[in-house]
Tab-separated table of C-alpha atoms and ligand atoms in Angstrom:
chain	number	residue	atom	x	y	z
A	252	UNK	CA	74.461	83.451	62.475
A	253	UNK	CA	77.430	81.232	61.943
A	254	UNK	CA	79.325	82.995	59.247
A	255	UNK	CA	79.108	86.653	60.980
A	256	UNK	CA	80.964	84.982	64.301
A	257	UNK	CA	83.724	83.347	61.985
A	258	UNK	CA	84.258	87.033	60.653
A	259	UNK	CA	84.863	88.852	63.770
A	260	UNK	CA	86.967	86.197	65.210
A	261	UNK	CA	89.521	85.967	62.013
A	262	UNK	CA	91.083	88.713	62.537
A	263	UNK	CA	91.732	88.404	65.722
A	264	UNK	CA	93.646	85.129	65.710
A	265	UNK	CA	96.004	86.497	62.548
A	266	UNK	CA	96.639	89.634	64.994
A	267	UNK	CA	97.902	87.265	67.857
A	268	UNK	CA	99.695	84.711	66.039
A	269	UNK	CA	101.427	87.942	65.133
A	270	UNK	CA	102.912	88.612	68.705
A	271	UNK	CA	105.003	86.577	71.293
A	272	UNK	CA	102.702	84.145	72.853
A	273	UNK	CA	101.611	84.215	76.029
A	274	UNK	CA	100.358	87.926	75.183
A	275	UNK	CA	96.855	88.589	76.528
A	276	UNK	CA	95.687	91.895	75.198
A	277	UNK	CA	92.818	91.915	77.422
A	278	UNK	CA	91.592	93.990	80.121
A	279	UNK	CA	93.641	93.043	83.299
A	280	UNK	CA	93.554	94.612	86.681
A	281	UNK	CA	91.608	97.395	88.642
A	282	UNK	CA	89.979	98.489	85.583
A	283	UNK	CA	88.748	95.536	85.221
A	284	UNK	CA	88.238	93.866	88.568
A	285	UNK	CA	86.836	96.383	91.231
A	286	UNK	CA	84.467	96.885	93.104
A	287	UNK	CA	81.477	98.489	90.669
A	288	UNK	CA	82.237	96.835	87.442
A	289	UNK	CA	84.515	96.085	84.917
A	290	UNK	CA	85.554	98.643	82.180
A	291	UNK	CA	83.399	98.172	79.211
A	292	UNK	CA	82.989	101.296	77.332
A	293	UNK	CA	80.562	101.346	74.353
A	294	UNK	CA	79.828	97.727	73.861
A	295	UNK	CA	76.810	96.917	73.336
A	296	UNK	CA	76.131	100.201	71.449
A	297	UNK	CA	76.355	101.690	68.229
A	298	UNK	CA	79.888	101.881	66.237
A	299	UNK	CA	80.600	105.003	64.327
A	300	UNK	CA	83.553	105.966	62.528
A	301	UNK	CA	84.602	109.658	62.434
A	302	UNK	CA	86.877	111.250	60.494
A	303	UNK	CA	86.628	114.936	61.412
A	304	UNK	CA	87.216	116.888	64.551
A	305	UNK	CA	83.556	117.818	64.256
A	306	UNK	CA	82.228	114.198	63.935
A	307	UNK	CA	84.673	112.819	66.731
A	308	UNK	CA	83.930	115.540	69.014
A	309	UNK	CA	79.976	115.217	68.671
A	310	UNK	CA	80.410	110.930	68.633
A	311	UNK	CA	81.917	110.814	72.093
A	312	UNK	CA	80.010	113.983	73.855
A	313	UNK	CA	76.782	111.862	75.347
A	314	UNK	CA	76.678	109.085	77.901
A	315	UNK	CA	75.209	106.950	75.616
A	316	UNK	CA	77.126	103.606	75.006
A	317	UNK	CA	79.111	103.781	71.640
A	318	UNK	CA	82.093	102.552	70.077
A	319	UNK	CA	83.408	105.202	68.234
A	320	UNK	CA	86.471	104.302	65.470
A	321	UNK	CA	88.537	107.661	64.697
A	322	UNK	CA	90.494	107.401	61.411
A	323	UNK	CA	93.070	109.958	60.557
A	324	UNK	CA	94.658	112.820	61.998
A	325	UNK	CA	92.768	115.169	64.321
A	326	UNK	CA	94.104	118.692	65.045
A	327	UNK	CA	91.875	119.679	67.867
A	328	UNK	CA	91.452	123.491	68.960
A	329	UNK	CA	90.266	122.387	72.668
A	330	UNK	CA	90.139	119.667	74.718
A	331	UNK	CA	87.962	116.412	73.433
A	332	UNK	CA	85.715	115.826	76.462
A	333	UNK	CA	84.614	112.096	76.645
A	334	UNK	CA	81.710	110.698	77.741
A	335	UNK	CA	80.411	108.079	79.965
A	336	UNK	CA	80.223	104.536	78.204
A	337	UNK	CA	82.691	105.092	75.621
A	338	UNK	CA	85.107	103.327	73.698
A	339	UNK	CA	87.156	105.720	71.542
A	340	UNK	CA	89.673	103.404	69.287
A	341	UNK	CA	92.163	104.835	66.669
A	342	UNK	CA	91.474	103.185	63.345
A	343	UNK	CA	93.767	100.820	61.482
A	344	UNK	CA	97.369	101.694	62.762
A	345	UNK	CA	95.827	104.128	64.751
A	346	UNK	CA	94.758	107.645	64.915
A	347	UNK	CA	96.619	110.659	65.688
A	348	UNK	CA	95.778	113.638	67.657
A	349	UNK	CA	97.442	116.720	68.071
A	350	UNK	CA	96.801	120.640	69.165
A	351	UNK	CA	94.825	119.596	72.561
A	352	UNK	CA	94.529	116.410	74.530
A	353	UNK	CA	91.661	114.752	75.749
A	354	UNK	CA	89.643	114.818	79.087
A	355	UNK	CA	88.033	112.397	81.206
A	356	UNK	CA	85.964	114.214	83.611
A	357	UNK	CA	82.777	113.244	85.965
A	358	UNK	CA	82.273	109.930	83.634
A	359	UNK	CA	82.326	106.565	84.461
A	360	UNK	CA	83.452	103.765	81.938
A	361	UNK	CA	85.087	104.851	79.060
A	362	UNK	CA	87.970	103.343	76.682
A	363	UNK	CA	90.842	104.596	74.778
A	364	UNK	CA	93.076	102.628	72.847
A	365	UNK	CA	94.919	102.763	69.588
A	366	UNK	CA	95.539	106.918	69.873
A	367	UNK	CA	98.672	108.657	68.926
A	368	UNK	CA	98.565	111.641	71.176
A	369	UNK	CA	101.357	113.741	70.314
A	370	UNK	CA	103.105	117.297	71.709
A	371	UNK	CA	100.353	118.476	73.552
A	372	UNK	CA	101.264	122.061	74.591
A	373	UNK	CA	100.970	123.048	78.254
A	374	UNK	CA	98.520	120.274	78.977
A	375	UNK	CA	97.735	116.573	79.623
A	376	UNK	CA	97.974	114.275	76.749
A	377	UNK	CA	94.585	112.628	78.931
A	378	UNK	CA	93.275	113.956	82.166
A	379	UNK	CA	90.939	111.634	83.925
A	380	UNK	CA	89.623	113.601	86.737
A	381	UNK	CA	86.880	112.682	88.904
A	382	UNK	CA	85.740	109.595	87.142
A	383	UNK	CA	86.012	105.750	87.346
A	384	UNK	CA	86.783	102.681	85.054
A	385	UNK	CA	88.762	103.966	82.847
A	386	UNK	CA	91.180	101.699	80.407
A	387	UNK	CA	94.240	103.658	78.730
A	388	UNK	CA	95.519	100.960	76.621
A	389	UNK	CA	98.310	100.928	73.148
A	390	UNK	CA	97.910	104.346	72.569
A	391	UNK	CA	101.347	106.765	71.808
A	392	UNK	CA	102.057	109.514	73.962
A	393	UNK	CA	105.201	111.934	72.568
A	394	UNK	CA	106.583	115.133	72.603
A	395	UNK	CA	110.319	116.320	73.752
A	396	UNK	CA	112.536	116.696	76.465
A	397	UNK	CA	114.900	119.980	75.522
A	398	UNK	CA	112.225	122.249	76.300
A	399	UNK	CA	111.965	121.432	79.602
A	400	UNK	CA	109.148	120.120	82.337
A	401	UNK	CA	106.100	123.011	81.917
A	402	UNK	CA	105.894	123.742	77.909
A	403	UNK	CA	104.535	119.897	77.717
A	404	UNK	CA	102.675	118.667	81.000
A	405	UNK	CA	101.986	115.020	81.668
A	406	UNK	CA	100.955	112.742	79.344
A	407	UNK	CA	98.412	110.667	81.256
A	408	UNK	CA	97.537	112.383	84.569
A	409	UNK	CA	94.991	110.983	86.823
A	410	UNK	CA	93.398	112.481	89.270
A	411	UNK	CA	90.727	113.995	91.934
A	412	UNK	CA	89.495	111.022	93.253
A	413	UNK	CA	89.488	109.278	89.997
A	414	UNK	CA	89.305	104.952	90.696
A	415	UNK	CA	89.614	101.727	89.108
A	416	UNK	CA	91.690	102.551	86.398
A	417	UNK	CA	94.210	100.222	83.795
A	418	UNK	CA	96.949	102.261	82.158
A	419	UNK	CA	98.533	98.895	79.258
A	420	UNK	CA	100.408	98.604	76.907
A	421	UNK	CA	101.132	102.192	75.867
A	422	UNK	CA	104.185	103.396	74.350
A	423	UNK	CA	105.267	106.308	76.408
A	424	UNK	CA	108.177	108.979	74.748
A	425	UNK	CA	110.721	111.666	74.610
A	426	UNK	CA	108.505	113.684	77.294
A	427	UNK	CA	109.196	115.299	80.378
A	428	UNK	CA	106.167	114.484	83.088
A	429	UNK	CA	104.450	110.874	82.316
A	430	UNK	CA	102.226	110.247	84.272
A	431	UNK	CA	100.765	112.164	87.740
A	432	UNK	CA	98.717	110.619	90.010
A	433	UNK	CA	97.097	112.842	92.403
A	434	UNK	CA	98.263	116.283	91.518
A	435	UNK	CA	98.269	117.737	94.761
A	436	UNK	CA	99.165	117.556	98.489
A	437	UNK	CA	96.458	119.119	99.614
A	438	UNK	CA	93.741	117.264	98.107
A	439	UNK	CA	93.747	114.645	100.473
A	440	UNK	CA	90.310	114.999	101.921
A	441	UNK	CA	89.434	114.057	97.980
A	442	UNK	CA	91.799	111.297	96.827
A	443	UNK	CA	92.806	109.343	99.924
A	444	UNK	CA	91.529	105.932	99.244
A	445	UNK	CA	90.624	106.225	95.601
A	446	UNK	CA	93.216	106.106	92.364
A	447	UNK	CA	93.537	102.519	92.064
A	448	UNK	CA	95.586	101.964	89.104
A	449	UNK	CA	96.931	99.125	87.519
A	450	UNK	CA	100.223	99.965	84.953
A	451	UNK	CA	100.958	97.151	83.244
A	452	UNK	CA	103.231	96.546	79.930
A	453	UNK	CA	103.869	100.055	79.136
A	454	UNK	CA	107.085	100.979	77.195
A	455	UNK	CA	108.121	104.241	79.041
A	456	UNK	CA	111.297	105.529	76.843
A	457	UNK	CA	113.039	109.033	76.765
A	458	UNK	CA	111.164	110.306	79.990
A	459	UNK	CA	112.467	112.318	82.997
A	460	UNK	CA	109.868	111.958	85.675
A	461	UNK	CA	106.630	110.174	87.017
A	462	UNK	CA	106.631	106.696	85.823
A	463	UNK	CA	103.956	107.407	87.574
A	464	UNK	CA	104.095	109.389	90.734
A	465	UNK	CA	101.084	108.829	93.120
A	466	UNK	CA	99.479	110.300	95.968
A	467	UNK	CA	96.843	109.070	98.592
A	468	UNK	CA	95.841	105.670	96.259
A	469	UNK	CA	97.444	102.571	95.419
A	470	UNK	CA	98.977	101.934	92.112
A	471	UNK	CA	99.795	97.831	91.045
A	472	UNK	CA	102.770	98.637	88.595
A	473	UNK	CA	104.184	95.638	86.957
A	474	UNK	CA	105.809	94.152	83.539
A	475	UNK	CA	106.657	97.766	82.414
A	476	UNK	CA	110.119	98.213	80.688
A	477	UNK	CA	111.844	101.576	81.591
A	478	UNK	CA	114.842	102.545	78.996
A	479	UNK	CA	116.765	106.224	79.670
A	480	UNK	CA	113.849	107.025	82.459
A	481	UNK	CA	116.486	109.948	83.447
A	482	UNK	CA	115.776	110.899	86.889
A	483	UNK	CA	113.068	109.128	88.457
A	484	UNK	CA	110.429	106.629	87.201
A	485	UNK	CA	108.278	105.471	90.138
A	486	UNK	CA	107.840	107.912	93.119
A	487	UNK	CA	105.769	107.114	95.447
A	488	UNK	CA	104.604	110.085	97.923
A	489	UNK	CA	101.955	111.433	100.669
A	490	UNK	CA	100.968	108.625	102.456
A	491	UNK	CA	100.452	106.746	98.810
A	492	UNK	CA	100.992	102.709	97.932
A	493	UNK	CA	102.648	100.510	95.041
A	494	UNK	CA	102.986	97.382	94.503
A	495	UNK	CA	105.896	97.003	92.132
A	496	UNK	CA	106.840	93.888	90.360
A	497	UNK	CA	108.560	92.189	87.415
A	498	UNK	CA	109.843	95.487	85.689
A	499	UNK	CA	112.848	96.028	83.579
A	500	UNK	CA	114.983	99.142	83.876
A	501	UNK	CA	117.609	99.831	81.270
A	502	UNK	CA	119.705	102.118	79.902
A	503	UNK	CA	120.157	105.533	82.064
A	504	UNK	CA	117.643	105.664	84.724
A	505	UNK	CA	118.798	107.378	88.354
A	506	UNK	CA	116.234	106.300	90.378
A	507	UNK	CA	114.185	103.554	89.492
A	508	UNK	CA	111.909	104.043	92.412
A	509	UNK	CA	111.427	105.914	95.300
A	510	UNK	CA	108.662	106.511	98.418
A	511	UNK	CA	110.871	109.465	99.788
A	512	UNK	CA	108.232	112.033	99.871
A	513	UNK	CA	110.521	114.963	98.030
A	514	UNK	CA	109.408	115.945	95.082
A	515	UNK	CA	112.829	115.946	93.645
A	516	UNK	CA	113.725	119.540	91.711
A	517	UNK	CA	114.522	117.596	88.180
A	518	UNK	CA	110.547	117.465	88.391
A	519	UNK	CA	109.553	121.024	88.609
A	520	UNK	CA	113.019	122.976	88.468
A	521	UNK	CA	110.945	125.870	87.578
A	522	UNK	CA	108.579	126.034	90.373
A	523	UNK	CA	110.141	124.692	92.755
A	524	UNK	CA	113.744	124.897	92.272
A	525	UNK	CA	114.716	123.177	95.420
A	526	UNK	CA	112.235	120.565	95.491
A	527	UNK	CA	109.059	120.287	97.085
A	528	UNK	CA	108.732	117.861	100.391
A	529	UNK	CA	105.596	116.368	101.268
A	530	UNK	CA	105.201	113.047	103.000
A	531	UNK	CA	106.707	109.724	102.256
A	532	UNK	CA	104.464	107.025	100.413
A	533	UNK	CA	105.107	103.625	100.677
A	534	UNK	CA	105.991	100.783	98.749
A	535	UNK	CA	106.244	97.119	98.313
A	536	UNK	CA	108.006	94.679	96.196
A	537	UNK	CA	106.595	91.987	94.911
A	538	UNK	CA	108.138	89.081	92.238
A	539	UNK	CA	111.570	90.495	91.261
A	540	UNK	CA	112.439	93.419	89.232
A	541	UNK	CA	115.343	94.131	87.166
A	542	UNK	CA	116.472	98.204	88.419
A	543	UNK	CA	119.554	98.128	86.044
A	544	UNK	CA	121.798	100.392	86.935
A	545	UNK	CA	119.192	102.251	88.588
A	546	UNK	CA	118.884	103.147	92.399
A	547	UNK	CA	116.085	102.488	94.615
A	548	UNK	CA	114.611	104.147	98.104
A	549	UNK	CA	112.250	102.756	100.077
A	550	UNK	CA	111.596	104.760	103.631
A	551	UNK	CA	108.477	102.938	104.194
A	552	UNK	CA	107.244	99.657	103.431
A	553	UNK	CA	103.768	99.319	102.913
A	554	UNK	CA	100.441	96.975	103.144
A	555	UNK	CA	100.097	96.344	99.641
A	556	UNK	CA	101.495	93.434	99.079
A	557	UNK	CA	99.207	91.610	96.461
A	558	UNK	CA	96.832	92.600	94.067
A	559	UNK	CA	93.647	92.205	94.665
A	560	UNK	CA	92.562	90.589	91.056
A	561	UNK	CA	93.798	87.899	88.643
A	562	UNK	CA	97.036	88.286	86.322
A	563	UNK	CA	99.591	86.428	85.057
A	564	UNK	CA	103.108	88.106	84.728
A	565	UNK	CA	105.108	87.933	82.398
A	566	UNK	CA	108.651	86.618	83.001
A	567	UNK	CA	111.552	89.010	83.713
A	568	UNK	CA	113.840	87.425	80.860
A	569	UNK	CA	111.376	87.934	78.309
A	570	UNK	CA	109.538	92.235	79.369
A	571	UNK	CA	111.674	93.359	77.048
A	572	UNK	CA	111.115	91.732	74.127
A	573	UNK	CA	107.086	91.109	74.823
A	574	UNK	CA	106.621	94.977	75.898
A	575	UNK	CA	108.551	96.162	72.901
A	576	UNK	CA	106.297	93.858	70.781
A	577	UNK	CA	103.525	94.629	72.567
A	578	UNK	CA	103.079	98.262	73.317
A	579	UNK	CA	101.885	101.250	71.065
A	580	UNK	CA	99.758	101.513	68.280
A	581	UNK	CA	98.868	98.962	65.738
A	582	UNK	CA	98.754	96.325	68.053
A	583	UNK	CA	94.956	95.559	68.346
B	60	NAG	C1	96.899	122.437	63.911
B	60	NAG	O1	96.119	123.611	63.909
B	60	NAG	C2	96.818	124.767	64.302
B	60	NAG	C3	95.849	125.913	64.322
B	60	NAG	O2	94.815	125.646	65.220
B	60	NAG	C4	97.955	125.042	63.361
B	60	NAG	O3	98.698	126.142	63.831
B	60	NAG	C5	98.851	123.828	63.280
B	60	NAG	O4	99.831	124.015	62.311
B	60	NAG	C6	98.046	122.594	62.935
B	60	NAG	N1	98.934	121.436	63.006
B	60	NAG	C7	98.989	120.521	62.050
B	60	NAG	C8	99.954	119.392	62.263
B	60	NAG	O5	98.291	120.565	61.048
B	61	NAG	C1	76.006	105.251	80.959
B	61	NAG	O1	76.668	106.039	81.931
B	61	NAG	C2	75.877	106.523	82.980
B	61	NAG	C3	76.758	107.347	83.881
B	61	NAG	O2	77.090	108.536	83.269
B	61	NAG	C4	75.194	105.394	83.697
B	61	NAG	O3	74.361	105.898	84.716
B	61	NAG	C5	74.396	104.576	82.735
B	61	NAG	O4	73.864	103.454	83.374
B	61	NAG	C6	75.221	104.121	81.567
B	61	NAG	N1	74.371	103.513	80.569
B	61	NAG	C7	74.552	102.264	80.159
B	61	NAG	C8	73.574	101.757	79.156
B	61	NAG	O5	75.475	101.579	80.524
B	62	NAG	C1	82.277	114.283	90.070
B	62	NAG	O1	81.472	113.684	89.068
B	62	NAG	C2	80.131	113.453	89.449
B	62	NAG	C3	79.458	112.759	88.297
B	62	NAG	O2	79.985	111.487	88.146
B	62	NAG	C4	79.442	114.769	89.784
B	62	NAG	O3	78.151	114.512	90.232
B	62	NAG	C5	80.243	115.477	90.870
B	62	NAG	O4	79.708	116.764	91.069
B	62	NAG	C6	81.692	115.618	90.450
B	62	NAG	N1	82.463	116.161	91.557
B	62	NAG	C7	83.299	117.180	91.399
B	62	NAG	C8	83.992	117.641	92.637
B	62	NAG	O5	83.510	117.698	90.317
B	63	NAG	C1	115.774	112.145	74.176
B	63	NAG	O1	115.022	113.253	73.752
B	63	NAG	C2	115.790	114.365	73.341
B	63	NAG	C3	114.878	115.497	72.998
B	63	NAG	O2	113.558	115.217	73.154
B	63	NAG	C4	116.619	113.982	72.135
B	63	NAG	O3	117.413	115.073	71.775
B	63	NAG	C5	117.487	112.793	72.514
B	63	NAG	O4	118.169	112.366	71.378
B	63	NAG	C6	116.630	111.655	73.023
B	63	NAG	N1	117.480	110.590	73.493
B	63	NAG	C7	117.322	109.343	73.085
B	63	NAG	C8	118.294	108.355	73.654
B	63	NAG	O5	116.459	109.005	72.297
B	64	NAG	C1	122.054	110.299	81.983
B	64	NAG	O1	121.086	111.344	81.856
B	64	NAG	C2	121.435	112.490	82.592
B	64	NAG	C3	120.277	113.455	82.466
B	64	NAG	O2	120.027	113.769	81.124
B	64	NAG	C4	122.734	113.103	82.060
B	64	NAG	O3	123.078	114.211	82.863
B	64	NAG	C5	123.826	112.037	82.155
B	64	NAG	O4	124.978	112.538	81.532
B	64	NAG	C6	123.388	110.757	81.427
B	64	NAG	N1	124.381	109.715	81.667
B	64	NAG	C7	124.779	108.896	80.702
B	64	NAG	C8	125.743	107.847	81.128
B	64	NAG	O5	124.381	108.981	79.552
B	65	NAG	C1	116.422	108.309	100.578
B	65	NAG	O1	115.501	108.666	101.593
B	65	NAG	C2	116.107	109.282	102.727
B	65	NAG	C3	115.029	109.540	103.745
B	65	NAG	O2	114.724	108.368	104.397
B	65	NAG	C4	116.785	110.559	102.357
B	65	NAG	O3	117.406	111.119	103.491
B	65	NAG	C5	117.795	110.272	101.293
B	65	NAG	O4	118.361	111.479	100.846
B	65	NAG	C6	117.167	109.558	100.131
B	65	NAG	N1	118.184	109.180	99.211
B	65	NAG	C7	118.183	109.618	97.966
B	65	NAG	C8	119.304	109.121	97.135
B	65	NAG	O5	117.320	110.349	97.524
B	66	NAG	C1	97.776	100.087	105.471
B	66	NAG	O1	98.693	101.095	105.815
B	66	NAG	C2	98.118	102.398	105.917
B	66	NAG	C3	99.241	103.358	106.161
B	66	NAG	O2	99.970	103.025	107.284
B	66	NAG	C4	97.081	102.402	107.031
B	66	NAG	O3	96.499	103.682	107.132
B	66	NAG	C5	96.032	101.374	106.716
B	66	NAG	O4	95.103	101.294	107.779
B	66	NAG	C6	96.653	99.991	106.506
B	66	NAG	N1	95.642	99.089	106.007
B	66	NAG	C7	95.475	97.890	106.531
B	66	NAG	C8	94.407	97.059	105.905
B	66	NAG	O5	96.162	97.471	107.448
């Protein structure tokens, strides 16, 4: 029994000797601490380890709790659809996919770390629609900004009434839309009072809009470094609620965050070229953040004013360094 244990904890202490101390890779926030269950994904069941679109397709299709390790480079021809009870983890220094993204729809406890999910055309890099505990952690999300807001969409949208949710550690790049939160105005009969997300330690870089942008839920965003975030990282709109606290903005960023409910026309200059107004959201701040050069506009300060779980933050001085240490793939 002994010698097994020894194994599986080895590598684990050589991979965080390897980073700043002080960082936790663990599961931290609503993901984690809610109010049916933490985020746990396959343990407890089999591990596989696929290497073609066929076998990764097939290994994360049932509800059935599995751990399944992709290794290599997938070029998918549709959407991966993920299961309940799930942990899909990119091999090694991680696995790539490319031609469609992957969606998240109906289930309830899946996790995805370690991906490289790259220039997904005219859709999500990950949807997660309609489902709950989800953990989004060190993957890769890139594609470009010169051809605009719509030939890309976002990279990690999350949405219809989707809940308890942790969005760490990824590495988020040269893309238009990040991540959208409620994706649309009139859906709030569905989402009010779900999409409780926790962003924490992500490395947004390169990006133009929704850093994330919510509606109708409550998103904790905090330790996440922001460099050339070019119009507007953090909007929060329709009646929705952050909690923002100990980020770093640097570089060119206009507007670092904002609760005025316009959806400004940098963010969809092509269907709505003069912007789009809905309601304000609401925001509050919590231990100090660094904007940068970067504006903020608060119309309407909210009721979140402390997160409802356990974390530590890091300190301001030191999200830069930890965060670009820390994020992406080939961390775990
Ligand atoms: C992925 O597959 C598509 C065809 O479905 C092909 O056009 C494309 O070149 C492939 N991409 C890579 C990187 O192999
Ligand atoms: C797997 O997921 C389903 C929901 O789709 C859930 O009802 C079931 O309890 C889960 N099974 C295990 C073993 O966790
Ligand atoms: C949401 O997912 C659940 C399964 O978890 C399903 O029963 C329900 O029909 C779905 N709702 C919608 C609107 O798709
Ligand atoms: C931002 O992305 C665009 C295209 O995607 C690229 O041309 C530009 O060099 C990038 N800027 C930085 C600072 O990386
Ligand atoms: C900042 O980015 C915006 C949008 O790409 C661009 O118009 C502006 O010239 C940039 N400013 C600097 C100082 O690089
Ligand atoms: C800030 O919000 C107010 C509404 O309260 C709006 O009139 C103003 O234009 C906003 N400022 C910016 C810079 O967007
Ligand atoms: C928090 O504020 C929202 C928006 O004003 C309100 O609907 C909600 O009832 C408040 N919640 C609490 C616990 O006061």
């Amino acid at each position: 029994m002994k010698l097994p244990i020894t194994f599986a904890f080895a590598p684990l202490l050589l991979a965080a000797s390897a980073w700043p101390t002080g960082c936790d890779f663990s599961l931290v926030g609503f993901g984690k601490d809610n109010p049916i269950g933490p985020t746990t994904g396959g343990e407890g069941g089999e591990s596989v380890t696929v290497s073609s679109v066929d076998a990764l397709v097939s290994a994360v299709a049932d509800d059935a709790p599995r751990i399944v390790y992709a290794k290599g480079t997938f070029n998918l021809t549709s959407r991966l659809l993920i299961g309940s009870n799930k942990s899909l983890v990119g091999a090694g220094k991680g696995a790539n996919i490319l031609g469609s993204g992957i969606t998240i729809n109906g289930k309830t406890n899946v996790i995805v770390r370690n991906l490289g999910i790259r220039f997904i055309l005219d859709n999500d890099g990950i949807t997660t629609q309609n489902s709950t505990r989800v953990w989004i952690d060190h993957n890769e999300f890139e594609s470009d900004i010169n051809h605009g807001p719509d030939y890309y969409d976002g990279q990690c949208d999350i949405v219809r009434a989707s809940d308890w949710i942790t969005v760490s550690w990824n590495y988020f790049h040269d893309h238009w839309k990040s991540s959208l939160v409620g994706n649309s105005d009139v859906l709030r009969d569905v989402d009010y009072g779900h999409l409780h997300i926790t962003y924490h330690h992500n490395y947004w870089r390169n990006e133009s809009t929704r850093g994330p942008a919510g509606r109708f839920g409550h998103q904790h965003v905090y330790n996440n470094l922001y460099e050339d975030f070019l119009y507007q990282a953090i909007h929060s709109r329709s009646d929705n609620q952050v909690l923002v606290e100990g980020n770093v903005f640097m570089g060119n960023t206009s507007e670092a965050l904002s609760t005025y409910g316009l959806v400004i026309p940098m963010d969809s200059p092509n269907t709505s070229p003069e912007g789009d107004p809905e309601l304000d959201g609401f925001a509050n701040l919590g231990a100090k953040n660094d904007w940068g050069p970067a504006s903020i506009n608060i119309t309407q300060v909210g009721n979140f004013t402390k997160a409802p779980y356990k974390y530590k933050l890091t300190p301001l001085n030191q999200v830069q360094k930890v965060v670009k240490a820390g994020a992406g793939l080939g961390k775990i």
